[in-house]
Amino acid sequence: MRITALEAFGIDPRILDLWQQAGFTELLPIQQQAVQTAKVLDGGNAVIFSPTSSGKTFVGEMAAVRTARKSRRVIYLVPQKSLAEEKFHEFRSRYGSLGVRVVVSTRDRRDNDPDIRRGRFHIAVIVFEKMHALMVNCPTILRNVGLVVIDELQMLGDETRGPALEILLTKVLLAAHKPQIICLSAVLGNAKDLAAWLGATLCEDHRRPVELRRGVLYQGLFNYMEHNAKREGSEPLAGSNGEANRLATLVGQVRSLAIHGEQSLVFCRSKNECIETARPIAAALDLGHADDALAELRDLEDSEGKDYLAKLLQHRVAFHNADLDWHQREVIERAFRRGEVLVVCSTTTLAMGLNLPARNVFIDTERWERDRAGRWTTVPISQAEYENISGRAGRLGLEKNFGRAIVIAESEFDQDRLFETYVRGELGDLEPALAKVPLSQHVLNLVASRMCRSEAEIREILLASYTGSVHWRGDGRESEFTDKLHEAIHHCVDGGLIVRGKNGLEATEIGKLAAAKGVAVDTAIEMHAFLRDGADRASEIGTFEVIWHLTGTADGQRIHFNLSKNEWQSGEYAAILVKELAPLASQVRRQLRAEIGSLEVNYEITQRAKKALLLCDWVRGLPTRQIEARFHCFAGSISGLGSEFAWLAETLAGMAKVIGWPDESVARLESLSGQLVHGVESAGLPLTAIRLRGFSRGRIMALVAKGWQVLETLIAAPFDELRRLVTKPVAEALRDQVARLLERKAAQADGTSQ
């Protein structure tokens, strides 16, 4: 079916031209099935289950454009901030010139939230948790929404994101104004059950436009099975010399492929292993430098991660994980897409849908996971994880023949075991994660959303969820579920988050805020107690005391940050802590010392202290290199930790306002939230509104030190001095953007005065 045939479904010819220019001339099998069988361009619900690179994402895009054309809003949901940013830029660059208004919303991208609540958009790209919160704050948000697209539907089984996604989907299904639903996934073992729950047509196609050879490499021979043909075969790979050592085999093979111009993604089980794997690969390659990437990197702020990258890029090798900041990751992604970087070593988070394909993918079949005692241990990856990672190889539009997904075996026994387990393995059923979250969380959300006013209504909605049909209905399980639900409601009522009013259950102001922010019920109760107990000295509570409290909440404790055994036993954080506590009032100091106890014998308390001390240095705007050296970590991890705690600080500020803390104390908490996101002193926050590659925290603090944090002052700053502080390219872009902002500010002032 030719793409031009879609004009019959109301697709604007100009959009059809754009699609053809982008390479979409013929509909792929899964796309044709979605149009003809599931009627996605006529408002039909669909679950699109097909391999990576089979074209399923374009199904959501086609339906989104068609819906926007009909003057109905589209909400496009993704699990991660990185995916949201990618989709936002892709949609805006493709359709912005036609007047399609595309917006994005993540936890730290809130500029468009007022427009989303008012329906001032055509397509809104939103992460799952943020949409969950928006639906609490604005229960009528779906009123003029014609389509909801859910990318990576298999995230229903993810313990972190799954529960919010399932409650969100349940609300969409039960909404008075029911929008069309299109769900996309490459790894759904029980797709039929999910489609039935969603009232959707299942579109299923297991073929790939580009053949994929999945297999095991042992002693120089790659034994594989082809994805489409299911034909088994073997291919001698010249880079392997029969080494038993996995790393030596990997280095030799990646080198051989790179010499032949083939790119490789190497998936590692941890951030540290990414660097430790990339180093020997870089040492083995002598194929020139990634000069353009190195030039881009030079304009970014200094950090240890940047230094590591620069050394690797000298050999056209890179690593990609959460240790890198946002700008550094963008440099690597662009360089890999244009073929300048030949090898990227990454953690599995890259496999979540980012468009970073390669001819070859190397997979480590183990990953790190915490056991019940909180200790780290390695476990085998699931079949779904294997399928998702291997799907990065041989992507459409980049490969003509086939891609390879390679697992390296160190023995003949391992070769047989890995081939049987993964290459011939089948997807198991998706296990929803909603039942793993305390029921009190769902209770608060549903009451705060004003969807339920009684226990019976809450029970009805939760039983209507996918988890309800799988875990809570039938075989006497409903009685047990009802007892737990009763306890959950009591927990919310006793914690002051819900009250039993004349009209039934109602969320208190604190409860509404907690639900809208998505914090755990126990976190909300702990925050309320902290604010209530500290109300009489609100003006005296300092940054460390607030951050220490946040790190001890239920949500704060779940935010992991690595602490090595050597760090713990060294006692270095105890020494830093003594200095941090010294300026505090004696009563507060005694209280915190009692709470902190002995860091030398308690790993969890030491880990909490590391997080709190690091975040204090971060919000004071200390140089990134200094923080990296002091806390043995990289800039990306520090930034990620700050963003995780920013939403807790934002929640705390909202609660402080609700219970009547002084305005200046509330303002300090609000400022702290922004400081945690950007890593600057409060004086630097106005400059964080300038979104510019290479203009990050260190350079912002350098301008603050010069007194140039006000736009009018900054535009008047001597250019030579500005260039020395932020580099010439950043200085030029900064001056241009500040000039535009001041022009807009003046135009708004003129409009107001008239």
XYZ file of C-alpha atoms in Angstrom, residues 81-662:
582
model
C 12.761 11.847 29.641
C 15.314 11.045 26.917
C 12.608 9.445 24.759
C 10.287 12.401 25.387
C 12.946 14.876 24.253
C 13.736 12.805 21.154
C 10.076 12.497 20.100
C 9.412 16.169 20.847
C 12.279 17.374 18.641
C 11.406 14.862 15.909
C 7.724 15.884 15.752
C 8.444 19.601 16.052
C 11.091 19.593 13.308
C 8.883 17.521 10.985
C 5.523 19.256 11.492
C 6.280 22.629 13.102
C 6.481 24.423 9.753
C 2.895 23.327 9.027
C 1.631 24.941 12.220
C 1.361 21.753 14.287
C 1.981 22.808 17.896
C 4.091 20.169 19.641
C 4.854 20.453 23.374
C 6.762 18.307 25.861
C 6.365 17.692 29.586
C 8.701 15.851 31.939
C 9.428 16.227 35.624
C 11.947 19.026 34.986
C 10.364 20.350 31.768
C 7.305 22.217 33.032
C 7.168 25.231 30.720
C 4.307 23.775 28.672
C 2.215 22.414 31.565
C -0.237 25.366 31.660
C -0.848 24.969 27.907
C -1.371 21.212 28.319
C -3.935 21.768 31.068
C -5.779 24.309 28.884
C -5.574 22.175 25.742
C -3.349 24.636 23.857
C -1.459 22.058 21.823
C -1.903 19.592 18.999
C 0.533 16.878 20.137
C 1.882 16.656 23.702
C 4.777 14.286 24.396
C 4.658 13.377 28.089
C 6.439 10.854 30.321
C 4.200 8.364 32.140
C 4.678 9.719 35.680
C 4.103 13.310 34.584
C 0.815 12.418 32.875
C -0.185 10.562 36.036
C 0.319 13.820 37.976
C -1.395 16.016 35.362
C -4.520 13.839 35.539
C -4.696 14.387 39.307
C -4.304 18.155 38.994
C -6.671 18.391 36.034
C -9.189 15.494 35.955
C -10.808 16.958 32.809
C -7.555 16.897 30.839
C -8.875 14.185 28.493
C -12.006 16.139 27.535
C -10.747 17.235 24.112
C -8.127 14.514 23.637
C -8.865 12.347 20.617
C -5.902 9.975 20.839
C -3.555 8.578 23.490
C -0.456 6.766 22.197
C 1.489 4.615 24.666
C 5.009 3.795 23.545
C 6.747 0.805 25.205
C 3.562 -0.785 26.619
C 5.661 -3.563 28.170
C 6.610 -1.039 30.874
C 3.412 -2.178 32.638
C 5.675 -4.838 34.119
C 8.307 -2.357 35.339
C 8.241 -1.954 39.126
C 9.118 1.751 38.913
C 6.956 2.990 36.032
C 4.414 0.197 35.612
C 1.947 1.034 38.416
C 1.502 4.665 37.350
C 1.058 3.588 33.734
C -1.590 0.995 34.591
C -3.639 3.380 36.756
C -3.324 5.977 33.996
C -4.568 3.513 31.357
C -7.428 2.410 33.606
C -8.507 6.047 33.943
C -8.365 6.509 30.167
C -10.518 3.402 29.657
C -13.092 4.638 32.169
C -13.072 8.292 31.058
C -16.381 9.876 30.091
C -14.759 11.242 26.925
C -13.055 8.075 25.718
C -10.107 8.813 23.425
C -8.689 6.392 20.901
C -5.847 4.270 22.327
C -2.842 2.977 20.391
C -0.233 0.944 22.302
C 3.171 0.032 20.888
C 5.560 -2.698 21.996
C 8.223 -5.038 20.665
C 8.088 -7.448 23.617
C 4.636 -8.616 24.752
C 4.202 -12.291 25.529
C 0.512 -11.956 26.431
C -0.454 -9.344 23.865
C -3.903 -10.891 23.281
C -4.878 -10.505 26.945
C -3.715 -6.895 27.049
C -5.525 -6.069 23.811
C -8.729 -7.594 25.198
C -8.426 -5.525 28.387
C -7.900 -2.359 26.332
C -10.775 -3.142 23.967
C -8.264 -2.978 21.128
C -7.473 -4.879 17.958
C -4.176 -6.742 18.182
C -1.912 -6.093 15.201
C 0.884 -8.601 15.272
C 3.726 -9.132 12.823
C 6.948 -10.850 13.823
C 8.851 -10.084 10.625
C 11.552 -7.418 10.387
C 12.240 -5.331 7.257
C 15.945 -6.046 7.826
C 16.952 -9.607 8.711
C 18.509 -10.120 12.139
C 20.937 -12.877 12.987
C 20.708 -13.684 16.697
C 23.348 -16.031 17.929
C 26.320 -17.066 20.069
C 29.993 -16.498 19.263
C 32.401 -19.186 20.460
C 35.984 -19.795 19.308
C 35.619 -17.630 16.228
C 32.371 -19.143 14.969
C 29.098 -17.248 15.183
C 26.190 -19.734 15.298
C 22.921 -17.937 14.677
C 19.244 -18.189 13.834
C 17.679 -15.715 11.422
C 14.723 -13.848 12.859
C 12.503 -13.925 9.768
C 13.479 -17.148 8.028
C 14.183 -19.059 11.272
C 17.081 -20.577 9.357
C 20.071 -21.619 11.451
C 23.589 -21.073 10.177
C 27.121 -20.207 11.156
C 29.511 -17.447 10.175
C 33.257 -17.362 10.924
C 34.132 -13.953 12.357
C 37.709 -12.987 11.652
C 38.278 -10.998 14.809
C 37.980 -13.970 17.154
C 41.057 -16.117 17.692
C 39.575 -18.714 19.975
C 40.257 -16.798 23.203
C 38.432 -18.189 26.235
C 38.382 -14.746 27.858
C 35.157 -12.896 27.040
C 36.683 -9.392 27.073
C 39.582 -10.410 24.800
C 37.113 -11.997 22.369
C 34.923 -8.899 22.456
C 37.829 -6.506 21.817
C 39.179 -8.574 18.927
C 35.774 -8.946 17.303
C 34.723 -5.311 17.637
C 38.089 -4.253 16.208
C 37.698 -6.543 13.197
C 34.185 -5.248 12.473
C 35.285 -1.615 12.860
C 38.139 -2.137 10.376
C 35.468 -3.198 7.875
C 33.454 -0.057 8.627
C 30.801 -1.782 10.734
C 29.500 -0.038 13.861
C 28.870 -1.897 17.106
C 26.874 -1.270 20.265
C 28.267 -3.090 23.296
C 25.776 -3.449 26.135
C 27.338 -3.760 29.585
C 25.845 -4.651 32.942
C 26.940 -1.497 34.808
C 28.100 2.079 34.272
C 31.595 1.254 35.480
C 31.867 -1.694 33.077
C 31.028 0.622 30.165
C 34.261 2.536 30.739
C 36.296 -0.551 31.620
C 35.147 -2.182 28.363
C 35.583 0.910 26.187
C 39.223 1.430 27.220
C 40.714 -1.799 25.779
C 38.558 -1.439 22.660
C 39.928 2.078 22.117
C 43.471 0.841 22.715
C 42.968 -1.764 19.972
C 41.621 0.690 17.359
C 43.727 2.953 15.198
C 41.185 4.255 12.684
C 41.532 8.005 13.103
C 39.829 10.462 15.420
C 36.196 11.489 15.870
C 37.181 15.087 15.110
C 33.700 16.651 14.868
C 32.600 15.038 18.132
C 35.818 16.204 19.815
C 35.170 19.744 18.577
C 31.617 19.674 19.990
C 32.907 18.241 23.258
C 35.449 21.046 23.651
C 32.648 23.609 23.905
C 30.998 21.744 26.799
C 31.717 22.337 30.461
C 34.719 20.560 31.959
C 34.197 17.337 33.915
C 35.916 14.004 34.469
C 33.376 12.295 32.224
C 34.311 14.723 29.441
C 37.987 13.827 29.899
C 37.260 10.100 29.605
C 35.158 10.682 26.507
C 37.808 12.824 24.847
C 40.418 10.078 25.248
C 38.076 7.458 23.796
C 36.976 9.669 20.906
C 40.608 9.872 19.840
C 39.984 6.271 18.710
C 36.345 6.694 17.522
C 35.067 4.894 20.619
C 32.672 6.219 23.293
C 30.613 5.180 26.285
C 27.003 6.212 26.925
C 25.317 5.982 30.318
C 23.923 8.030 33.191
C 27.445 9.128 34.230
C 27.414 11.516 31.262
C 25.374 14.683 31.368
C 22.630 15.445 28.853
C 24.840 17.452 26.463
C 27.640 14.866 26.462
C 25.187 12.081 25.604
C 23.789 14.165 22.738
C 27.289 14.585 21.281
C 27.819 10.802 21.318
C 24.399 10.044 19.824
C 24.885 12.468 16.935
C 28.413 11.227 16.244
C 27.298 7.599 16.213
C 24.367 8.298 13.881
C 26.616 9.984 11.327
C 29.118 7.102 11.514
C 31.941 9.072 13.078
C 31.968 6.944 16.234
C 32.349 3.245 15.483
C 31.814 1.683 18.915
C 29.627 2.726 21.857
C 29.640 0.868 25.179
C 26.355 1.452 26.968
C 24.100 0.296 29.747
C 20.802 -1.314 28.748
C 18.859 1.936 29.272
C 19.926 2.870 25.727
C 17.879 -0.050 24.402
C 14.615 1.515 25.589
C 13.742 2.950 22.188
C 16.330 5.613 21.474
C 17.035 5.661 17.767
C 20.695 4.655 17.985
C 20.977 1.574 15.771
C 24.052 -0.363 14.651
C 24.987 -3.247 12.374
C 26.158 -5.261 15.379
C 25.012 -5.514 18.962
C 26.977 -7.350 21.677
C 24.900 -8.444 24.654
C 25.938 -9.334 28.193
C 23.289 -11.796 29.384
C 23.599 -10.777 33.046
C 22.679 -7.581 34.854
C 22.971 -6.223 38.371
C 19.978 -6.347 40.705
C 19.387 -5.832 44.422
C 18.359 -8.863 46.460
C 15.861 -8.716 49.345
C 18.623 -7.727 51.752
C 19.544 -4.793 49.513
C 22.797 -6.365 48.309
C 23.837 -6.224 44.663
C 23.958 -9.492 42.770
C 24.037 -10.521 39.108
C 20.977 -12.154 37.562
C 20.258 -13.344 33.997
C 18.485 -10.828 31.777
C 14.939 -11.746 30.794
C 13.917 -12.895 27.334
C 12.090 -9.575 26.880
C 15.265 -7.636 27.714
C 17.252 -9.780 25.293
C 14.695 -9.201 22.515
C 14.656 -5.454 23.136
C 18.451 -5.123 23.158
C 19.024 -7.366 20.143
C 16.468 -5.311 18.200
C 18.956 -2.406 18.083
C 20.880 -4.334 15.395
C 20.157 -4.019 11.669
C 17.749 -1.082 11.785
C 15.591 -0.132 8.779
C 17.089 2.528 6.538
C 20.627 1.888 7.772
C 21.314 -1.722 6.821
C 20.494 -3.514 3.560
C 21.433 -7.104 4.387
C 21.222 -8.062 8.049
C 22.230 -7.153 11.564
C 23.900 -9.299 14.196
C 22.958 -9.711 17.865
C 25.954 -11.447 19.419
C 26.336 -13.162 22.773
C 29.865 -14.342 23.582
C 30.327 -17.798 25.159
C 33.416 -18.859 27.101
C 32.821 -22.612 26.885
C 31.018 -25.134 24.733
C 28.551 -25.695 27.556
C 27.785 -21.959 27.692
C 27.401 -21.848 23.928
C 24.644 -24.478 24.003
C 23.008 -23.012 27.100
C 22.890 -19.440 25.798
C 21.643 -20.486 22.364
C 18.838 -22.552 23.861
C 17.902 -19.934 26.474
C 17.930 -16.776 24.384
C 18.165 -17.491 20.658
C 15.490 -20.183 20.765
C 13.748 -18.693 23.812
C 10.190 -17.391 23.798
C 8.699 -14.355 25.466
C 6.948 -15.051 28.735
C 3.770 -13.300 29.823
C 4.052 -9.740 31.035
C 3.516 -9.599 34.797
C 1.921 -6.253 35.772
C 3.606 -4.392 38.622
C 0.556 -2.635 40.086
C 0.076 -5.251 42.817
C 3.640 -4.619 44.050
C 2.853 -1.025 45.074
C 1.006 -0.350 48.378
C -2.745 -0.036 47.781
C -2.732 3.228 49.720
C -0.932 4.825 46.760
C -3.771 3.962 44.373
C -6.421 4.950 46.903
C -4.971 8.436 47.330
C -4.590 8.920 43.578
C -8.173 7.918 42.770
C -9.687 10.018 45.563
C -7.510 13.048 44.752
C -8.481 12.702 41.061
C -12.137 12.949 42.193
C -12.891 9.685 40.415
C -13.981 7.976 43.639
C -15.792 9.022 46.795
C -16.340 5.640 48.416
C -14.533 2.409 49.100
C -16.910 0.628 46.710
C -15.988 2.988 43.846
C -12.265 2.570 44.513
C -12.726 -1.187 44.582
C -14.604 -1.143 41.287
C -11.915 0.875 39.475
C -8.979 -1.140 40.836
C -10.701 -4.387 39.894
C -11.173 -2.935 36.387
C -7.383 -2.601 35.994
C -5.353 -5.247 34.214
C -3.899 -6.311 37.572
C -7.447 -6.557 38.895
C -8.344 -9.095 36.242
C -5.101 -11.046 36.739
C -4.544 -10.928 40.512
C -7.509 -9.588 42.439
C -10.593 -11.205 40.906
C -11.948 -14.704 41.525
C -10.894 -17.737 43.586
C -11.577 -16.003 46.882
C -8.953 -13.350 46.134
C -11.471 -10.497 46.140
C -12.132 -10.912 49.852
C -8.408 -10.613 50.646
C -8.141 -7.648 48.265
C -11.102 -5.920 49.966
C -9.464 -6.317 53.405
C -6.224 -4.788 52.131
C -8.145 -1.957 50.477
C -9.899 -1.206 53.760
C -6.508 -1.010 55.530
C -5.126 1.254 52.789
C -7.980 3.736 53.177
C -7.437 3.787 56.950
C -3.724 4.464 56.385
C -4.509 7.508 54.203
C -7.124 8.790 56.658
C -4.863 8.310 59.700
C -2.042 10.066 57.832
C -4.194 13.138 57.171
C -4.247 12.698 53.403
C -7.930 11.729 53.107
C -10.957 12.689 55.200
C -14.423 11.195 55.403
C -16.637 14.167 54.522
C -20.352 14.643 53.999
C -20.054 13.567 50.384
C -17.763 10.641 51.085
C -13.996 10.341 50.841
C -12.141 13.548 50.001
C -8.439 14.299 49.690
C -7.050 16.976 51.974
C -4.951 19.739 50.450
C -1.842 17.831 51.552
C -3.284 14.642 50.037
C -4.069 16.346 46.725
C -0.544 17.701 46.527
C 1.022 14.328 47.349
C -1.069 12.588 44.693
C -0.332 15.240 42.072
C 3.408 14.981 42.704
C 3.305 11.190 42.745
C 5.111 10.783 46.076
C 4.512 7.720 48.210
C 1.886 7.954 50.945
C 4.541 7.332 53.613
C 6.726 10.091 52.125
C 3.808 12.542 52.276
C 3.118 11.651 55.913
C 6.808 12.060 56.812
C 7.032 15.418 55.029
C 3.907 16.699 56.753
C 5.316 15.744 60.158
C 8.659 17.463 59.392
C 6.942 20.687 58.362
C 4.498 20.631 61.253
C 7.230 20.015 63.842
C 9.490 22.674 62.319
C 6.854 25.359 61.770
C 7.951 27.491 64.747
C 11.539 27.733 63.424
C 10.845 27.669 59.681
C 13.126 30.641 59.003
C 16.058 28.889 60.723
C 15.887 25.540 58.897
C 18.857 25.388 56.555
C 19.665 23.575 53.341
C 21.416 20.592 54.922
C 18.566 19.946 57.351
C 16.013 19.970 54.520
C 18.091 17.735 52.262
C 18.825 15.350 55.128
C 15.097 15.018 55.733
C 14.399 14.375 52.033
C 17.028 11.632 51.839
C 15.334 9.850 54.748
C 11.806 9.779 53.321
C 10.416 6.588 51.823
C 11.005 7.944 48.307
C 14.395 9.412 49.187
C 15.671 6.078 50.455
C 14.611 4.375 47.213
C 16.775 6.728 45.124
C 19.990 4.756 44.689
C 23.433 6.314 44.544
C 26.519 4.144 44.480
C 28.663 3.826 47.610
C 31.656 1.518 47.302
C 32.899 -0.623 50.157
C 36.136 1.382 50.258
C 34.226 4.665 50.561
C 32.126 3.291 53.384
C 35.070 1.974 55.351
C 37.286 5.018 54.772
C 35.251 7.253 57.086
C 35.701 10.173 54.682
C 32.033 11.205 54.785
C 31.982 11.252 58.577
C 34.704 13.920 58.465
C 32.786 16.018 55.926
C 29.630 15.610 57.989
C 31.269 17.028 61.113
C 32.072 20.219 59.195
C 28.536 20.387 57.763
C 26.926 20.092 61.204
C 29.239 22.575 62.973
C 27.358 25.802 62.007
C 23.934 24.409 63.014
C 22.149 25.302 66.234
C 23.178 23.019 69.117
C 19.699 21.499 69.499
C 19.471 20.680 65.774
C 23.055 19.380 65.784
C 22.303 17.011 68.686
C 19.118 15.785 66.981
C 20.839 15.115 63.660
C 23.819 13.404 65.305
C 21.451 11.070 67.119
C 19.642 10.322 63.876
C 22.850 9.831 61.907
C 24.470 7.538 64.458
C 27.695 5.794 63.478
C 28.513 5.930 59.779
C 31.355 3.442 60.152
C 29.058 0.545 61.066
C 25.941 1.408 59.068
C 26.164 1.232 55.272
C 22.673 2.688 54.648
C 23.314 5.743 56.859
C 26.664 6.324 55.133
C 24.988 6.115 51.736
C 22.345 8.599 52.892
C 25.073 10.943 54.179
C 26.897 10.756 50.844
C 23.731 11.741 48.970
C 22.937 14.600 51.345
C 26.472 16.021 51.429
C 26.867 15.768 47.660
C 23.549 17.541 47.034
C 24.544 20.357 49.380
C 27.738 20.961 47.392
C 25.719 20.725 44.162
C 23.195 23.439 45.096
C 25.991 25.701 46.328
C 27.339 25.711 42.787
C 30.722 24.184 43.653
C 32.787 23.250 40.572
C 31.746 19.965 38.998
C 35.277 18.560 39.065
C 35.525 19.259 42.792
C 32.280 17.393 43.494
C 33.287 14.498 41.221
C 36.606 14.095 43.051
C 35.118 14.482 46.513
C 32.332 11.940 46.007
C 33.926 9.561 43.463
C 31.315 9.959 40.723
C 30.631 11.649 37.403
C 28.670 14.770 36.453
C 25.749 12.898 34.848
C 25.096 10.846 37.979
C 25.256 13.974 40.138
C 22.808 15.810 37.875
C 20.495 12.785 37.849
C 20.518 12.623 41.645
C 19.702 16.326 41.852
C 16.748 15.936 39.486
C 15.414 12.963 41.464
C 15.400 14.988 44.690
C 14.139 18.194 43.055
C 10.578 16.881 42.817
C 10.687 15.916 46.510
C 11.843 19.437 47.401
C 9.094 20.847 45.179
C 6.528 18.700 46.998
C 7.874 19.836 50.373
C 7.608 23.492 49.288
C 3.998 22.965 48.213
C 3.124 21.364 51.526
C 4.869 24.161 53.445
C 2.650 26.656 51.643
C -0.472 24.640 52.411
C 0.203 24.457 56.153
C 1.063 28.163 56.378
C 4.827 28.442 56.544
C 6.096 32.028 56.082
